[in-house]
Coordinates of C-alpha atoms and ligand atoms in Angstrom, one line a residue:
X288 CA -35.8 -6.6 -2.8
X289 CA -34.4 -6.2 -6.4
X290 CA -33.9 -2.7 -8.1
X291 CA -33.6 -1.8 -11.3
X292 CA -30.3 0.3 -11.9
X293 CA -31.7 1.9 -15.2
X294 CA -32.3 6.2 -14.8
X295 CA -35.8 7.0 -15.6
X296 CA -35.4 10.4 -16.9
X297 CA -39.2 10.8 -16.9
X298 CA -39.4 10.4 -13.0
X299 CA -38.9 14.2 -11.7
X300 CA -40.6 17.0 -10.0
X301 CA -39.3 20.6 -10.5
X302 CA -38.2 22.4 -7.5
X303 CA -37.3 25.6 -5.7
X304 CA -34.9 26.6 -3.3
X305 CA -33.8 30.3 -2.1
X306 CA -30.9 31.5 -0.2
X307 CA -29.3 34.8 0.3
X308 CA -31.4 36.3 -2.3
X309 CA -30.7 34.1 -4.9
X310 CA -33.7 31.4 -5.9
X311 CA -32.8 28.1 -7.8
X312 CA -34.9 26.2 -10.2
X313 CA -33.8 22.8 -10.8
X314 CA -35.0 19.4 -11.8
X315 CA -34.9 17.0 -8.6
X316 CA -35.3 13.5 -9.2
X317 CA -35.3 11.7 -6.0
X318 CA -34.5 8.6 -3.9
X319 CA -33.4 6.5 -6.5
X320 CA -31.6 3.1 -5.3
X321 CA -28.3 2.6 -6.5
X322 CA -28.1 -0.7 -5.4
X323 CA -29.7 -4.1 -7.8
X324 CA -30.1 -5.8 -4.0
X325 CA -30.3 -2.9 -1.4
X326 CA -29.6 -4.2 2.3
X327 CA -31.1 -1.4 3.8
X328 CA -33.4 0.5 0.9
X329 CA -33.8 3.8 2.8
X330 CA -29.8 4.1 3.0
X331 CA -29.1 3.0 -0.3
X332 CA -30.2 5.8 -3.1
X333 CA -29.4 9.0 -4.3
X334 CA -30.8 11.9 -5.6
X335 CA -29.9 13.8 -8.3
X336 CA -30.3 17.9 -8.5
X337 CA -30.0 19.7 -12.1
X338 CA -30.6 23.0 -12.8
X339 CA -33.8 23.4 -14.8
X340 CA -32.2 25.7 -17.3
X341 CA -30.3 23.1 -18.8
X342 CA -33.6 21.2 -20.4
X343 CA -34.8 24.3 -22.2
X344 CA -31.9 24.4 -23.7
X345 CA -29.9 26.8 -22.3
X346 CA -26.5 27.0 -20.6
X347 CA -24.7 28.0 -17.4
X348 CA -21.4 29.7 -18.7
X349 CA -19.3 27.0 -20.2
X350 CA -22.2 24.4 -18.4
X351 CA -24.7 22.9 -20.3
X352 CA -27.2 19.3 -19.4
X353 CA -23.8 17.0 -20.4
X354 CA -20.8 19.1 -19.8
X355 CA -21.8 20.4 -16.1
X356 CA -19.6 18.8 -13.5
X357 CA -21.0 16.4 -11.0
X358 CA -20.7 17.8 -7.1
X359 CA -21.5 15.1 -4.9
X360 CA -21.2 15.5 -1.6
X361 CA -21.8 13.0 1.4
X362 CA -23.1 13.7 4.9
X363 CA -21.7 11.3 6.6
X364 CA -20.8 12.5 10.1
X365 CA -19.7 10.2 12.5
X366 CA -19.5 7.2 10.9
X367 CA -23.6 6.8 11.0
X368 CA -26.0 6.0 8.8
X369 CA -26.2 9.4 6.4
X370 CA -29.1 11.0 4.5
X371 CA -29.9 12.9 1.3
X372 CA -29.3 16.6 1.4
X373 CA -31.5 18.7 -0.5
X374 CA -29.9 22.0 -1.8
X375 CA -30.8 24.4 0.7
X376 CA -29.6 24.4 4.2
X377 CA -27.1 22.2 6.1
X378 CA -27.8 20.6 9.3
X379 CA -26.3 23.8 11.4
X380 CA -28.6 25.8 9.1
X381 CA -26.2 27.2 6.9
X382 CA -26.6 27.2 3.1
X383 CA -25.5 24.3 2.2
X384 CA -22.8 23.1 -0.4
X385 CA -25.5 21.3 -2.6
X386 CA -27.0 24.5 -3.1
X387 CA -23.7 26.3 -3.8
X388 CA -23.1 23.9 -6.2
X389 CA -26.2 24.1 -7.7
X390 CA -26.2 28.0 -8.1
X391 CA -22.9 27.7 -10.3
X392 CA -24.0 25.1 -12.6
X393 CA -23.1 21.9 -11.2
X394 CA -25.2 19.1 -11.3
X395 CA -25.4 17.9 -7.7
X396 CA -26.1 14.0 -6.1
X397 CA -26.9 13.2 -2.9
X398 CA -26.8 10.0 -1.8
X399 CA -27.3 8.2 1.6
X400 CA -25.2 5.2 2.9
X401 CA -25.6 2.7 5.7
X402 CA -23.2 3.6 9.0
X403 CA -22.8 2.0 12.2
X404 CA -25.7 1.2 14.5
X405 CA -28.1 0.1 11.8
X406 CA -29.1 -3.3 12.4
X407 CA -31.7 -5.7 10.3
X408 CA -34.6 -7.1 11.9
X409 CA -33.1 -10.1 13.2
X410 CA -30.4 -7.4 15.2
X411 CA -27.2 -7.6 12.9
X412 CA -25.3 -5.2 12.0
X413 CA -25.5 -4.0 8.4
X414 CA -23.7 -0.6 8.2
X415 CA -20.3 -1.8 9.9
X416 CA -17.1 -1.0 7.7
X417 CA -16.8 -0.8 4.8
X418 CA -20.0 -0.7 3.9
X419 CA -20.2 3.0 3.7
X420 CA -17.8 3.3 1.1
X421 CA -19.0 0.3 -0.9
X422 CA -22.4 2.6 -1.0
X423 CA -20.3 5.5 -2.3
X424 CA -19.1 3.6 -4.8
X425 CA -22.0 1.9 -5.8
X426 CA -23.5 5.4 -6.2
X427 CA -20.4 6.6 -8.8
X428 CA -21.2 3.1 -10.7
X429 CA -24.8 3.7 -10.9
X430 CA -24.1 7.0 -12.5
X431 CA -21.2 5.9 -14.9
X432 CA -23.9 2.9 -15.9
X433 CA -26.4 5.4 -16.6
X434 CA -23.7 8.0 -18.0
X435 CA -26.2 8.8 -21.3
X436 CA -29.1 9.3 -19.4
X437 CA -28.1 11.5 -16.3
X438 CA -27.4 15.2 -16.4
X439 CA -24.1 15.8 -16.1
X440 CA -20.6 14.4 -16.9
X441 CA -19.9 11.3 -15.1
X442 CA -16.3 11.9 -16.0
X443 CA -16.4 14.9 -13.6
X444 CA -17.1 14.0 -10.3
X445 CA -16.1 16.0 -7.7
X446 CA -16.5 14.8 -4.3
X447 CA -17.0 16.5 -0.8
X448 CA -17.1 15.8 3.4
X449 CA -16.6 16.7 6.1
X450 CA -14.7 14.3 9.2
X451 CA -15.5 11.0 8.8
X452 CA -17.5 12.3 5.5
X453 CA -14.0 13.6 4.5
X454 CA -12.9 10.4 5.1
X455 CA -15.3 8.9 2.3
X456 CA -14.4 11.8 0.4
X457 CA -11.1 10.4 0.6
X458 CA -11.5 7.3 0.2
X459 CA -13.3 8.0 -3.2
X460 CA -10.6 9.8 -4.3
X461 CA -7.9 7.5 -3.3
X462 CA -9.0 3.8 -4.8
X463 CA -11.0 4.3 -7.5
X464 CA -11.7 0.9 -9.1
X465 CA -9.5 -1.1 -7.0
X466 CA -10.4 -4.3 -7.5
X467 CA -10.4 -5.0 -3.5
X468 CA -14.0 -3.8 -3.2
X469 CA -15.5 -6.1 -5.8
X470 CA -16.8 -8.4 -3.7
X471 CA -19.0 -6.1 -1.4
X472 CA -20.2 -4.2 -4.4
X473 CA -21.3 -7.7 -6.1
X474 CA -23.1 -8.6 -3.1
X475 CA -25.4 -5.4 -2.7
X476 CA -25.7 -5.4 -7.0
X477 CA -24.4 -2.7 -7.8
X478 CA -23.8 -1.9 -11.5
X479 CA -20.5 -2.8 -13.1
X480 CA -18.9 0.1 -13.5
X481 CA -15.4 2.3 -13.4
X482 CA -16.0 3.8 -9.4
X483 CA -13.1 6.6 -10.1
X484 CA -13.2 10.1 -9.9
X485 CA -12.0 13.4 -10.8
X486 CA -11.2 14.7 -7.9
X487 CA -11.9 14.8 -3.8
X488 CA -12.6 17.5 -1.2
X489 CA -12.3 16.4 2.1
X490 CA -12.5 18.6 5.3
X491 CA -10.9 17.4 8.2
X492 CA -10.7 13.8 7.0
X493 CA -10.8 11.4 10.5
X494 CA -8.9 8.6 8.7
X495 CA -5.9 6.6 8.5
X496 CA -7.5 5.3 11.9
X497 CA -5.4 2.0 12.4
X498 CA -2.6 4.6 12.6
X499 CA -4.6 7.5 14.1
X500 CA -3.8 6.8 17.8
X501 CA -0.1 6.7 17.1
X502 CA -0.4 10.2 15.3
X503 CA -2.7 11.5 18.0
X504 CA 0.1 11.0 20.6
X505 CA 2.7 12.7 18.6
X506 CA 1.2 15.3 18.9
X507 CA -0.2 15.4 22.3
X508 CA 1.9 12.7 24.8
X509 CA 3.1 14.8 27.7
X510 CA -0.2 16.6 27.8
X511 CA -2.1 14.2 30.5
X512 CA -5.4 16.3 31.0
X513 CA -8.0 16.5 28.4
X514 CA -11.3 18.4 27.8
X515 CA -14.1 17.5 26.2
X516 CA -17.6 17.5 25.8
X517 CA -19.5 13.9 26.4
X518 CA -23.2 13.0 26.7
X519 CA -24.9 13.2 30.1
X520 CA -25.3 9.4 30.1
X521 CA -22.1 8.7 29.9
X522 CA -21.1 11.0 32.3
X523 CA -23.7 10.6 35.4
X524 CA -24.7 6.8 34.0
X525 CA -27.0 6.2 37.7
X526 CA -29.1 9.5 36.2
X527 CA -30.2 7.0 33.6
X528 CA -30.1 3.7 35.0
X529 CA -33.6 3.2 33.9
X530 CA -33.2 4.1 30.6
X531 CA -32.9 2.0 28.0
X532 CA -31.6 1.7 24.4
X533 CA -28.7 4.5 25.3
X534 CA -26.8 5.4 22.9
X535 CA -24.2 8.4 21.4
X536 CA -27.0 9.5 18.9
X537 CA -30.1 9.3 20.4
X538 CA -31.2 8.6 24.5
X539 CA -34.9 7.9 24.7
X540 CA -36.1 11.7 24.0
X541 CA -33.6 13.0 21.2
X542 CA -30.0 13.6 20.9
X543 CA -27.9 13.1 24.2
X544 CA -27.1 16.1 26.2
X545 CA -23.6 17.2 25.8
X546 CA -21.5 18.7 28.9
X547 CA -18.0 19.8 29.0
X548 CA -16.0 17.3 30.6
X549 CA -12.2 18.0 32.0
X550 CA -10.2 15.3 33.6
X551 CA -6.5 14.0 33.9
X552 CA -5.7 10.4 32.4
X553 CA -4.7 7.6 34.9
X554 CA -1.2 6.3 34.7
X555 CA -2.2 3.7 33.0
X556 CA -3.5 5.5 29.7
X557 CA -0.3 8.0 30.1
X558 CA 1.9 5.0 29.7
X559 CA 0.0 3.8 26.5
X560 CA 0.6 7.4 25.6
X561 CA 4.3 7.4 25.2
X562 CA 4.5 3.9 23.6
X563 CA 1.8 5.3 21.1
X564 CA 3.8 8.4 19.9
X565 CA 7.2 6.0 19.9
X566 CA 5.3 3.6 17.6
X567 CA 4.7 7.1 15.3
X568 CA 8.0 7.7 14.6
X569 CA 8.9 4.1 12.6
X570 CA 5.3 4.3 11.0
X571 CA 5.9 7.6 9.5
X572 CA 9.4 7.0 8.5
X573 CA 8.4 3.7 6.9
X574 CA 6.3 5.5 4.7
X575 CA 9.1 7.4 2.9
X576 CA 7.5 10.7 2.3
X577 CA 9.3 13.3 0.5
X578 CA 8.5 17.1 0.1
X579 CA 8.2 18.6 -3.2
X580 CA 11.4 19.3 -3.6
X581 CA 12.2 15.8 -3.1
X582 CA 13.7 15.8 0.3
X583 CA 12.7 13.3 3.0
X584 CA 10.3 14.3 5.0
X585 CA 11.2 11.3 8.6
X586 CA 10.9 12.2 12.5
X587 CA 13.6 11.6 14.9
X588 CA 12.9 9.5 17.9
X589 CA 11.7 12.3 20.1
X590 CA 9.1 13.3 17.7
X591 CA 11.0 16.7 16.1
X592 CA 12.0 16.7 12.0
X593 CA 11.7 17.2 9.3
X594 CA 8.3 16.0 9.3
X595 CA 7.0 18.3 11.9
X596 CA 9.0 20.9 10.0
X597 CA 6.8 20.1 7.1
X598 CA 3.5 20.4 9.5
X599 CA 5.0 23.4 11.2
X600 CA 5.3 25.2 7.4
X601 CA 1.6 24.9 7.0
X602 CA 1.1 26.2 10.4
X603 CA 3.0 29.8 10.0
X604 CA 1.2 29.6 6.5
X605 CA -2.2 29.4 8.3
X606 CA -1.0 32.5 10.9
X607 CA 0.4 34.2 8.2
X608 CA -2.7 34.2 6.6
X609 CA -4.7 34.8 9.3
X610 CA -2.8 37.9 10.0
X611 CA -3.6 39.0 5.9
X612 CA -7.3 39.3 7.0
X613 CA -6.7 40.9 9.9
X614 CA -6.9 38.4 12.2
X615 CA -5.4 39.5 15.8
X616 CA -2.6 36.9 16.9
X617 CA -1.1 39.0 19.2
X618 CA -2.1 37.0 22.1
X619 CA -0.2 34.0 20.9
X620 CA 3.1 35.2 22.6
X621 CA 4.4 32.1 20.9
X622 CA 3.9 33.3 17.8
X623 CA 6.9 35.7 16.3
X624 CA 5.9 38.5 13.9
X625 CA 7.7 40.7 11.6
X626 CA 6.6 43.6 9.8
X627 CA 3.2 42.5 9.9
X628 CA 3.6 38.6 9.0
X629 CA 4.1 35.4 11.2
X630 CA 8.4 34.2 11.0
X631 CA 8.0 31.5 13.2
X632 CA 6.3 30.1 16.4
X633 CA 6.9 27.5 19.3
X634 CA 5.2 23.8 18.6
X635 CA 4.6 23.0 21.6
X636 CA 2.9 26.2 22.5
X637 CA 1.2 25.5 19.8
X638 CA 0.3 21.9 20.7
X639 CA -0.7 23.5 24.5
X640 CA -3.1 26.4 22.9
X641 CA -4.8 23.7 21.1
X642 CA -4.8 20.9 24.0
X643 CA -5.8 17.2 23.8
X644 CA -9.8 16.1 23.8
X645 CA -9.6 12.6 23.4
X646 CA -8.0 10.0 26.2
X647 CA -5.5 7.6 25.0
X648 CA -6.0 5.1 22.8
X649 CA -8.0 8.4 21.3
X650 CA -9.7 5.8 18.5
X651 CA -9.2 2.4 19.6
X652 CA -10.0 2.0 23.0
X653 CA -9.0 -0.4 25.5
X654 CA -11.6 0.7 28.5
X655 CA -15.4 -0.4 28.3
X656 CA -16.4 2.7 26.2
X657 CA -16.5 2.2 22.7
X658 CA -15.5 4.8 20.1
X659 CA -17.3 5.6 16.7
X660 CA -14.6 3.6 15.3
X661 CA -14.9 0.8 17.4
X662 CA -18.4 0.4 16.4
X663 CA -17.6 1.2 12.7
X664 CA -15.3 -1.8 13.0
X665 CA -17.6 -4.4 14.6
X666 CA -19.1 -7.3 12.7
X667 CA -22.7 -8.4 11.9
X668 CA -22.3 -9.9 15.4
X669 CA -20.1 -7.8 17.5
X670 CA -20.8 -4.6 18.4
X671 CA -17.2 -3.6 19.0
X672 CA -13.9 -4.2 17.6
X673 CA -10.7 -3.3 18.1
X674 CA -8.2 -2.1 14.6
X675 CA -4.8 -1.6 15.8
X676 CA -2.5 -4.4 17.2
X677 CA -1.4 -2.0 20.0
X678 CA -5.1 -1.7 21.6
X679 CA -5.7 -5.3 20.9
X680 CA -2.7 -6.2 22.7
X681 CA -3.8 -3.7 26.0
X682 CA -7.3 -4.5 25.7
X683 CA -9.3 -3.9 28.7
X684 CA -12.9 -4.9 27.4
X685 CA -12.2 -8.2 25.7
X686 CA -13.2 -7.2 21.8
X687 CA -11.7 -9.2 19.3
X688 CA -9.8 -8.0 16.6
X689 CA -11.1 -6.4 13.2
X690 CA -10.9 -8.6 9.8
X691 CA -7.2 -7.2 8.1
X692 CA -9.0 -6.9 5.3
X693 CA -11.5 -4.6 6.1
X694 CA -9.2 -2.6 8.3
X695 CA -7.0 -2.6 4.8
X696 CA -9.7 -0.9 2.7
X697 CA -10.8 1.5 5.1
X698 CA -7.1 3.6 4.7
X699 CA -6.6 5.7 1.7
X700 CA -3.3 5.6 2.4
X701 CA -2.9 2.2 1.2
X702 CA -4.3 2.8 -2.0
X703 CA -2.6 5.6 -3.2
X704 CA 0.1 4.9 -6.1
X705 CA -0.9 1.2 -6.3
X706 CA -0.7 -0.6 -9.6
X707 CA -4.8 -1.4 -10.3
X708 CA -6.0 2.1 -8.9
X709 CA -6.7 4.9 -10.4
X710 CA -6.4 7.8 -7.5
X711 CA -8.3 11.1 -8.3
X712 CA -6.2 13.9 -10.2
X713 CA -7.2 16.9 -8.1
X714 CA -7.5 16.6 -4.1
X715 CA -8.3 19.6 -1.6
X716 CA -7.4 19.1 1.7
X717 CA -8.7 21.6 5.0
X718 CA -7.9 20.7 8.6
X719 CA -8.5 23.3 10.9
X720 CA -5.5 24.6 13.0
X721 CA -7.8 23.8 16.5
X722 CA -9.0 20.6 15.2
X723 CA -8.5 18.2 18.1
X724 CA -10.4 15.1 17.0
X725 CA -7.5 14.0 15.4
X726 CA -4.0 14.8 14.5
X727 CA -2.7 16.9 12.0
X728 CA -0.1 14.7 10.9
X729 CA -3.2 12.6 9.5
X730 CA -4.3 15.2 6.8
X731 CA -0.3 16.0 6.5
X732 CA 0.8 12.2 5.7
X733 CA -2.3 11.9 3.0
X734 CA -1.5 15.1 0.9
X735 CA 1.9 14.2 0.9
X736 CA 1.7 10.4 -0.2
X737 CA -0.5 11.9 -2.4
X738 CA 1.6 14.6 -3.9
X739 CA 4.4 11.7 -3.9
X740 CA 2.2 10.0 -6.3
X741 CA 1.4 12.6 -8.9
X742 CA -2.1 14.0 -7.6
X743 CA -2.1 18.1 -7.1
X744 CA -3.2 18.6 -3.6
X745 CA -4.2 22.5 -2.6
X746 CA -3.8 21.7 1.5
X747 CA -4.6 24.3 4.3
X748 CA -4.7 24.1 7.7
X749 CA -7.4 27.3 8.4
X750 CA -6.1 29.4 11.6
X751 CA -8.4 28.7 14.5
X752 CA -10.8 26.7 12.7
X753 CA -11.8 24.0 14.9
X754 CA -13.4 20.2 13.9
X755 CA -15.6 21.3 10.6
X756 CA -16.6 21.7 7.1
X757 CA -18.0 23.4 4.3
X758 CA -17.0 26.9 5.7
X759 CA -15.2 28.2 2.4
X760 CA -17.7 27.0 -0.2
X761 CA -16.9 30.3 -2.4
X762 CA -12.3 29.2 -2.2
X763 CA -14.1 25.5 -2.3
X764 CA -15.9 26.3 -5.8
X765 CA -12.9 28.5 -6.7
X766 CA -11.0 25.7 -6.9
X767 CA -13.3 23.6 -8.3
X768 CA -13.4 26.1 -11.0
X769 CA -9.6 25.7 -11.5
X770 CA -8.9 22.4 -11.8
X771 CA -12.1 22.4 -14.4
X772 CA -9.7 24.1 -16.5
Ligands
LIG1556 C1 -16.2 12.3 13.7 C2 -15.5 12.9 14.7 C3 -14.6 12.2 15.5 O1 -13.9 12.7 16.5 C4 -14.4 10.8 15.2 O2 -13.6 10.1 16.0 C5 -15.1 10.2 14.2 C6 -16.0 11.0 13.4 C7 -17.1 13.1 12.9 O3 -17.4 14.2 13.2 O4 -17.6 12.6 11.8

């Protein structure tokens, strides 16, 4: 199949969309490929949403059909396959950020991208890494290529996710036009174009995953039992012996059934455990991060430092905060107050409230079940692979190891302040202070290599906020505003 990457301006329906009393009228034009040769058609388009104002000629505020900025957000969750988002309602039924966009002026795009589990017709997998960033990109190209013909102004893109989606979001951000992802983008045809953008909003980003398991233990080694939810078939397997085609997003009748699951870890995971969070400490200190006002921000061999000084800042931020809006902390004996604002609290109380989730390796496991990462890292052929030396080394299930490469341009991290790039101006980081799916030394390490390198990073760790996004769209927009000018 062979697409034409040219914007037919002509090719549009006018829409409607209401939510809390306010009704939109925009200009849709929809499932559009962004791709000259699509591998997968359905997962490789976009759709763009502009408000209808703009073509009889009027504006929004300082807005109009070429100066409104460009709010794209991804829903990728996961790491699966995603889908276009109409403004309107998110899947939890909430308005959604499209439509939020929409209402202020913003031009909005939606695409979709390929994830893991999608496979051709001769069963390969085509959504394996990175080729959900390679559709993100392709997307920004298709709209720099058609830059005179789209609303909006391509040189304003502002991108948003959520988890994995954050991931994206960060990824975006981090290495536009690095010339690393050429070759993928070649081979689906995408246009030729600068992939780099304005700036990134990213929501509890799960990346930096060939170090995640290492950051995961930092925080939690020493806490052995976990609790979690898990699908039914995972859990009682002989319930579904009969079933086939199993899997964590769909079992024969619709999504899986989710239980709450509590266990303790054998010895053998509690051992990987502590040699995960000792291989933290020389990772992080490797990476030579410094705090604004230029000291070094390193860990000492039991964990404690400056570093976790740096996460521990956010933290009494977020409390402090929290206790602003009249949030009720008083149950966190942990947590010391004066004259109505949060001095200082216990980390590992802290790390206890919030409790582990996932088993160690949390990402890269070593045991038969496969993670979303795992699968995100597999090839056409297998299924599963593994990313980090460490798991390879204590593998358990016999997958083979990840291509460097790919593992490469799936961190932001190693993007950031390289000579070819051209990282994103503006970042916002959120990571909610009861997040558990990963560490918040992940979200902590990218703002601050970040900040390192010149980009302004507004970063928040929201009290009590567990693994989630797009819960602050009017601060989100807020700052949007702001870094408009
Ligand atoms: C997501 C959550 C995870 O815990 C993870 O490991 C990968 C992705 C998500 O919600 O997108």
């Amino acid at each position: 199949m062979k697409c034409d990457l040219r914007f037919d301006p002509e090719r549009y329906s006018v829409e409607q969309a209401e939510r809390d009393g306010t009704k939109l009228t925009y200009r849709a034009f929809e499932n559009i490929p962004y791709a000259g040769r699509p591998v997968s058609p359905a997962f490789q388009s976009l759709s763009i949403y502009a408000p209808e104002e703009y073509y009889t000629g009027k504006n929004h505020g300082r807005y109009s059909l070429h100066t409104a900025p460009i709010f794209m957000p991804n829903t990728v969750g996961g790491y699966m396959p995603s889908n276009i988002e109409r403004p309107g309602v998110n899947f939890k039924g909430e308005t959604n950020a499209a439509f939020a966009a929409l209402k202020r002026g913003y031009v909005v795009v939606s695409p979709s991208t390929r994830g893991r589990g999608l496979k051709n017709d001769d069963g390969l997998n085509i959504g394996v890494a990175p080729a959900g960033i390679v559709d993100l990109k392709a997307a920004v190209c298709y709209l720099r290529h058609n830059r005179e013909l789209i609303p909006g102004d391509t040189e304003h893109i502002i991108t948003n996710g959520t988890s994995a989606g954050g991931a994206m979001s960060a990824l975006l951000g981090a290495t536009g036009n690095s010339s690393d992802y050429e070759p993928y983008l070649r081979e689906i045809g995408a246009a030729c174009d600068r992939d780099d953008v304005f700036a990134s909003s990213c929501y509890c980003p799960i990346t930096n995953l060939d170090h995640a398991d290492m950051a995961y233990e930092w925080e939690f080694s020493g806490r052995n039992e976990y609790h979690c939810v898990k699908p039914e078939f995972e859990v009682y397997p002989e319930k579904y012996k009969n079933r086939k085609d199993l899997s964590l997003d769909f079992v024969e009748d619709g999504p899986p059934k989710l239980i709450q699951v509590d266990g303790r870890m054998s010895d053998f995971q509690i051992e990987l455990s502590g040699k995960e969070k000792a291989l933290f400490i020389p990772y992080l200190n490797s990476l030579d991060l410094e705090d604004r006002a230029g000291r070094a921000l390193k860990l000492n061999a039991d964990g404690t430092g400056s570093f976790r000084d740096f996460v521990g800042h956010y933290l009494l931020k977020s409390m402090d905060r929290a206790l602003e809006d009249g949030t009720d902390l008083s149950k966190y004996s942990w947590i010391r107050r004066k004259d109505g604002r949060a001095v200082d609290f216990d980390f590992d109380s802290y790390i206890d409230y919030r409790s582990r989730m996932k088993i160690t390796p949390a990402f890269d496991n070593v045991l038969e079940s496969p993670t979303a990462e795992n699968e995100v890292f597999g090839t056409g052929k297998d299924n599963f692979c593994h990313f980090t030396q460490f798991s390879y080394e204590n593998s358990r299930n016999g997958w083979t190891m990840a291509d460097p490469d790919v593992i490469h341009i799936m961190n932001p991290m190693n993007y950031i302040g390289a000579a070819d790039v051209n990282t994103a101006k503006y970042f916002r980081i959120r990571h909610g202070a009861a997040d558990r799916d990963t560490s918040l030394a992940v979200s902590a390490m990218l703002t601050v290599r970040l900040r390192n390198c010149g980009t302004e990073v507004d970063y928040h760790l929201p009290w009590g906020l567990p693994h989630s996004g797009d819960y602050d769209l009017d601060e989100l927009f807020a700052w949007t505003e702001r870094i408009l000018g």
